[in-house]
Amino acid sequence: MILVTGGTGMLGAHLLLDLLRKEEVVRAIYRTEAPIEKTRKLFADRDCMDLFQKIEWVAADLNDIPALERAFEQVTRVYHCAAYVTFDPKEEEVLRKTNIEGTANLVNLAIAYKVDKFCHVSSIAALGETIDKDKRIDEKSNWNPDGFHSDYAISKYGSEIEVWRASQEALPIIIVNPGLIFGTGFWNQSSGELLNKIHQGMPFYTKGSVGVVAVEDVCSIMIQLMDSSIKNQNYVLVSENIGFQDLLNELADSLHKKRPNLYASPFSTGIAWRLDYLISLLTTKKRSFSRATAKASHATVLYDNSKITQTLNYAFIPASDFLKPLCQAYLQSL
C-alpha cells in the first residue's frame, strides 16, 4: 500500500495517476472533500475514471495524529507531496505547523509503522547558497542561516531537517527539490496562477530567473527513485534555468496575449510590497506581494540538475516542449 499526501494538489494528483497506471495500490489523505474534485477532473480528462475509483481516500490532517495512524495502516511507502504555500508573513505560524510539524508527524509514524521508504517533496527554496555567484546551486550548497529567506523557504528547510533526522533513525528516505512545477488541471494555484495573470494581461516583468520543471518529470523521477535501491539522498529537479522575462514572453506568445512590456525595477517592486503590506494592515485583504516575492523576482539564481541526470541517466523535458501544450490545455479549459 502506498500513501500519498497532497493528492488534491497538482503534483499529488499527477503522481496518483502515474502510480495507478503502474497498478499500485494507493491511499490518499485529504482535509476537505471539495478539492478532490480537481483530482477527479484530472483523471476524467485523461479518460482514467476507472483508475480514480481505485483511490482509497482517508480524511486526515497532517497534525491529526489519530487520523494519520489510521491512514498509515498497512502502508509500505509514502510520498509526501502536501505542503502549505504562502508568502504572506502573517501566516508564518501556519507554515511552520503544517510544513515542519506536519512532516515530523509523518516521518515519526513512518518509523513507528516500519515503512520501507519515504519520499519527501521539498523545494529549490530550501537549497543553500553559493559563495561564487557564477556557480550553480546544487545539493551540496550550504544553507546560510543569516541570509534573507522567506518564511516558506524556512519552513521547507525545516521540514527537510525532520526527514534527515528520520533517516538517522533507520527510515530510508528520498528528498526531491523541484523548481517551479508546471502541469495541467490546477489553474488557480501554483504555476497555474501565472498563466491566469498572463491571460488577464499582466504588463510587468523583472529580470530575475527561475528553475522550471514539468510535473511529468517530477512524478517520473520520484517513482524511479522510490522503486530503486537508492536511499538517503536529495536531488535538484530542474529542467532548465530561464529568465523571468523569457518565461513570461513564451507564456504570453502561447496564450496569444501581449508580452509584458513594463520593467519593474527593484525600486518599484520595493514600493509595491510596502504598499501591499499597508493595504493588508488596514484591511482584511490577504497579502499578494511580499518582500520575499519582490526579492525573488530580481534574483538571478542558477540550479544544477546534474546529480539526478547522472544517477538515473534522465533527460528532462525542455521548457519549450511543455509550456506550449500547457498553454493550449489552459485555453481549452476556459
PDB file of N, CA and C in Angstrom, residues 123-125 136 178-182 191 194 206-213 237-248 251 296-303 319 322-323:
ATOM      1  N   SER A 123      11.690  21.765  -1.967  1.00  0.00           N
ATOM      2  CA  SER A 123      11.652  22.853  -2.943  1.00  0.00           C
ATOM      3  C   SER A 123      13.062  23.382  -3.155  1.00  0.00           C
ATOM      4  N   ILE A 124      13.288  24.001  -4.312  1.00  0.00           N
ATOM      5  CA  ILE A 124      14.576  24.664  -4.515  1.00  0.00           C
ATOM      6  C   ILE A 124      14.729  25.836  -3.545  1.00  0.00           C
ATOM      7  N   ALA A 125      13.605  26.291  -2.974  1.00  0.00           N
ATOM      8  CA  ALA A 125      13.671  27.379  -1.990  1.00  0.00           C
ATOM      9  C   ALA A 125      14.418  26.952  -0.735  1.00  0.00           C
ATOM     10  N   ARG A 136      26.550  27.248  -9.993  1.00  0.00           N
ATOM     11  CA  ARG A 136      25.158  26.834  -9.851  1.00  0.00           C
ATOM     12  C   ARG A 136      24.912  26.189  -8.485  1.00  0.00           C
ATOM     13  N   PRO A 178      12.151  20.240  -6.299  1.00  0.00           N
ATOM     14  CA  PRO A 178      11.733  20.719  -7.628  1.00  0.00           C
ATOM     15  C   PRO A 178      11.784  22.240  -7.724  1.00  0.00           C
ATOM     16  N   GLY A 179      11.953  22.698  -8.967  1.00  0.00           N
ATOM     17  CA  GLY A 179      11.798  24.119  -9.242  1.00  0.00           C
ATOM     18  C   GLY A 179      10.318  24.442  -9.367  1.00  0.00           C
ATOM     19  N   LEU A 180       9.994  25.489 -10.106  1.00  0.00           N
ATOM     20  CA  LEU A 180       8.602  25.858 -10.340  1.00  0.00           C
ATOM     21  C   LEU A 180       7.970  24.801 -11.240  1.00  0.00           C
ATOM     22  N   ILE A 181       6.993  24.071 -10.709  1.00  0.00           N
ATOM     23  CA  ILE A 181       6.403  22.944 -11.419  1.00  0.00           C
ATOM     24  C   ILE A 181       5.244  23.406 -12.294  1.00  0.00           C
ATOM     25  N   PHE A 182       5.263  22.990 -13.556  1.00  0.00           N
ATOM     26  CA  PHE A 182       4.183  23.302 -14.483  1.00  0.00           C
ATOM     27  C   PHE A 182       3.434  22.023 -14.836  1.00  0.00           C
ATOM     28  N   SER A 191       1.800  27.280 -10.364  1.00  0.00           N
ATOM     29  CA  SER A 191       2.164  27.910 -11.632  1.00  0.00           C
ATOM     30  C   SER A 191       0.942  28.281 -12.457  1.00  0.00           C
ATOM     31  N   LEU A 194       0.174  31.889 -12.592  1.00  0.00           N
ATOM     32  CA  LEU A 194       0.982  32.681 -13.514  1.00  0.00           C
ATOM     33  C   LEU A 194       0.320  32.745 -14.887  1.00  0.00           C
ATOM     34  N   THR A 206      10.253  41.316 -14.615  1.00  0.00           N
ATOM     35  CA  THR A 206      11.512  41.587 -13.922  1.00  0.00           C
ATOM     36  C   THR A 206      12.620  40.804 -14.624  1.00  0.00           C
ATOM     37  N   LYS A 207      13.843  40.999 -14.185  1.00  0.00           N
ATOM     38  CA  LYS A 207      14.980  40.384 -14.879  1.00  0.00           C
ATOM     39  C   LYS A 207      15.667  39.306 -14.052  1.00  0.00           C
ATOM     40  N   GLY A 208      14.912  38.721 -13.126  1.00  0.00           N
ATOM     41  CA  GLY A 208      15.463  37.598 -12.382  1.00  0.00           C
ATOM     42  C   GLY A 208      15.344  36.313 -13.186  1.00  0.00           C
ATOM     43  N   SER A 209      15.553  35.179 -12.535  1.00  0.00           N
ATOM     44  CA  SER A 209      15.444  33.891 -13.220  1.00  0.00           C
ATOM     45  C   SER A 209      14.843  32.862 -12.275  1.00  0.00           C
ATOM     46  N   VAL A 210      14.435  31.740 -12.839  1.00  0.00           N
ATOM     47  CA  VAL A 210      13.817  30.684 -12.050  1.00  0.00           C
ATOM     48  C   VAL A 210      14.120  29.334 -12.701  1.00  0.00           C
ATOM     49  N   GLY A 211      14.188  28.291 -11.865  1.00  0.00           N
ATOM     50  CA  GLY A 211      14.323  26.932 -12.381  1.00  0.00           C
ATOM     51  C   GLY A 211      12.943  26.351 -12.593  1.00  0.00           C
ATOM     52  N   VAL A 212      12.681  25.794 -13.766  1.00  0.00           N
ATOM     53  CA  VAL A 212      11.345  25.267 -14.079  1.00  0.00           C
ATOM     54  C   VAL A 212      11.433  23.767 -14.370  1.00  0.00           C
ATOM     55  N   VAL A 213      10.292  23.092 -14.220  1.00  0.00           N
ATOM     56  CA  VAL A 213      10.257  21.648 -14.471  1.00  0.00           C
ATOM     57  C   VAL A 213       8.820  21.231 -14.751  1.00  0.00           C
ATOM     58  N   LEU A 237      15.520  19.003  -8.920  1.00  0.00           N
ATOM     59  CA  LEU A 237      14.734  18.657 -10.107  1.00  0.00           C
ATOM     60  C   LEU A 237      14.369  19.933 -10.858  1.00  0.00           C
ATOM     61  N   VAL A 238      15.223  20.287 -11.804  1.00  0.00           N
ATOM     62  CA  VAL A 238      15.014  21.470 -12.636  1.00  0.00           C
ATOM     63  C   VAL A 238      15.334  21.101 -14.067  1.00  0.00           C
ATOM     64  N   SER A 239      14.391  21.338 -14.946  1.00  0.00           N
ATOM     65  CA  SER A 239      14.626  21.071 -16.364  1.00  0.00           C
ATOM     66  C   SER A 239      15.643  22.047 -16.921  1.00  0.00           C
ATOM     67  N   GLU A 240      15.428  23.322 -16.635  1.00  0.00           N
ATOM     68  CA  GLU A 240      16.369  24.357 -17.072  1.00  0.00           C
ATOM     69  C   GLU A 240      16.133  25.634 -16.282  1.00  0.00           C
ATOM     70  N   ASN A 241      17.118  26.517 -16.330  1.00  0.00           N
ATOM     71  CA  ASN A 241      17.005  27.828 -15.719  1.00  0.00           C
ATOM     72  C   ASN A 241      16.580  28.817 -16.801  1.00  0.00           C
ATOM     73  N   ILE A 242      15.593  29.625 -16.485  1.00  0.00           N
ATOM     74  CA  ILE A 242      15.060  30.523 -17.501  1.00  0.00           C
ATOM     75  C   ILE A 242      14.795  31.889 -16.879  1.00  0.00           C
ATOM     76  N   GLY A 243      15.097  32.945 -17.616  1.00  0.00           N
ATOM     77  CA  GLY A 243      14.845  34.298 -17.139  1.00  0.00           C
ATOM     78  C   GLY A 243      13.347  34.557 -17.050  1.00  0.00           C
ATOM     79  N   PHE A 244      12.949  35.339 -16.045  1.00  0.00           N
ATOM     80  CA  PHE A 244      11.526  35.641 -15.890  1.00  0.00           C
ATOM     81  C   PHE A 244      10.953  36.289 -17.148  1.00  0.00           C
ATOM     82  N   GLN A 245      11.702  37.198 -17.739  1.00  0.00           N
ATOM     83  CA  GLN A 245      11.190  37.873 -18.927  1.00  0.00           C
ATOM     84  C   GLN A 245      10.985  36.884 -20.073  1.00  0.00           C
ATOM     85  N   ASP A 246      11.940  35.983 -20.260  1.00  0.00           N
ATOM     86  CA  ASP A 246      11.805  34.980 -21.315  1.00  0.00           C
ATOM     87  C   ASP A 246      10.624  34.047 -21.042  1.00  0.00           C
ATOM     88  N   LEU A 247      10.453  33.664 -19.776  1.00  0.00           N
ATOM     89  CA  LEU A 247       9.346  32.782 -19.406  1.00  0.00           C
ATOM     90  C   LEU A 247       8.003  33.461 -19.662  1.00  0.00           C
ATOM     91  N   LEU A 248       7.885  34.712 -19.225  1.00  0.00           N
ATOM     92  CA  LEU A 248       6.628  35.444 -19.413  1.00  0.00           C
ATOM     93  C   LEU A 248       6.337  35.666 -20.892  1.00  0.00           C
ATOM     94  N   LEU A 251       5.075  32.372 -22.400  1.00  0.00           N
ATOM     95  CA  LEU A 251       3.698  32.117 -21.988  1.00  0.00           C
ATOM     96  C   LEU A 251       2.728  33.047 -22.711  1.00  0.00           C
ATOM     97  N   ALA A 296      12.795  37.763  -4.683  1.00  0.00           N
ATOM     98  CA  ALA A 296      12.971  36.595  -5.555  1.00  0.00           C
ATOM     99  C   ALA A 296      12.805  36.954  -7.022  1.00  0.00           C
ATOM    100  N   SER A 297      11.946  37.927  -7.311  1.00  0.00           N
ATOM    101  CA  SER A 297      11.682  38.283  -8.711  1.00  0.00           C
ATOM    102  C   SER A 297      12.888  38.915  -9.389  1.00  0.00           C
ATOM    103  N   HIS A 298      13.845  39.390  -8.602  1.00  0.00           N
ATOM    104  CA  HIS A 298      15.041  40.016  -9.173  1.00  0.00           C
ATOM    105  C   HIS A 298      16.289  39.138  -9.017  1.00  0.00           C
ATOM    106  N   ALA A 299      16.163  38.030  -8.350  1.00  0.00           N
ATOM    107  CA  ALA A 299      17.325  37.170  -8.094  1.00  0.00           C
ATOM    108  C   ALA A 299      17.652  36.325  -9.321  1.00  0.00           C
ATOM    109  N   THR A 300      18.898  36.360  -9.723  1.00  0.00           N
ATOM    110  CA  THR A 300      19.358  35.501 -10.824  1.00  0.00           C
ATOM    111  C   THR A 300      20.101  34.324 -10.213  1.00  0.00           C
ATOM    112  N   VAL A 301      19.378  33.213 -10.052  1.00  0.00           N
ATOM    113  CA  VAL A 301      19.920  32.031  -9.393  1.00  0.00           C
ATOM    114  C   VAL A 301      19.859  30.860 -10.376  1.00  0.00           C
ATOM    115  N   LEU A 302      20.967  30.144 -10.508  1.00  0.00           N
ATOM    116  CA  LEU A 302      21.030  29.012 -11.427  1.00  0.00           C
ATOM    117  C   LEU A 302      21.155  27.719 -10.632  1.00  0.00           C
ATOM    118  N   TYR A 303      20.445  26.688 -11.081  1.00  0.00           N
ATOM    119  CA  TYR A 303      20.429  25.407 -10.378  1.00  0.00           C
ATOM    120  C   TYR A 303      21.050  24.313 -11.238  1.00  0.00           C
ATOM    121  N   ALA A 319      11.749  23.132 -21.519  1.00  0.00           N
ATOM    122  CA  ALA A 319      10.654  24.042 -21.181  1.00  0.00           C
ATOM    123  C   ALA A 319       9.792  24.371 -22.385  1.00  0.00           C
ATOM    124  N   PHE A 322       7.116  21.698 -22.944  1.00  0.00           N
ATOM    125  CA  PHE A 322       5.963  21.503 -22.055  1.00  0.00           C
ATOM    126  C   PHE A 322       5.150  22.775 -21.829  1.00  0.00           C
ATOM    127  N   LEU A 323       5.726  23.947 -22.089  1.00  0.00           N
ATOM    128  CA  LEU A 323       4.977  25.182 -21.862  1.00  0.00           C
ATOM    129  C   LEU A 323       3.894  25.412 -22.919  1.00  0.00           C
TER     130      LEU A 323
END
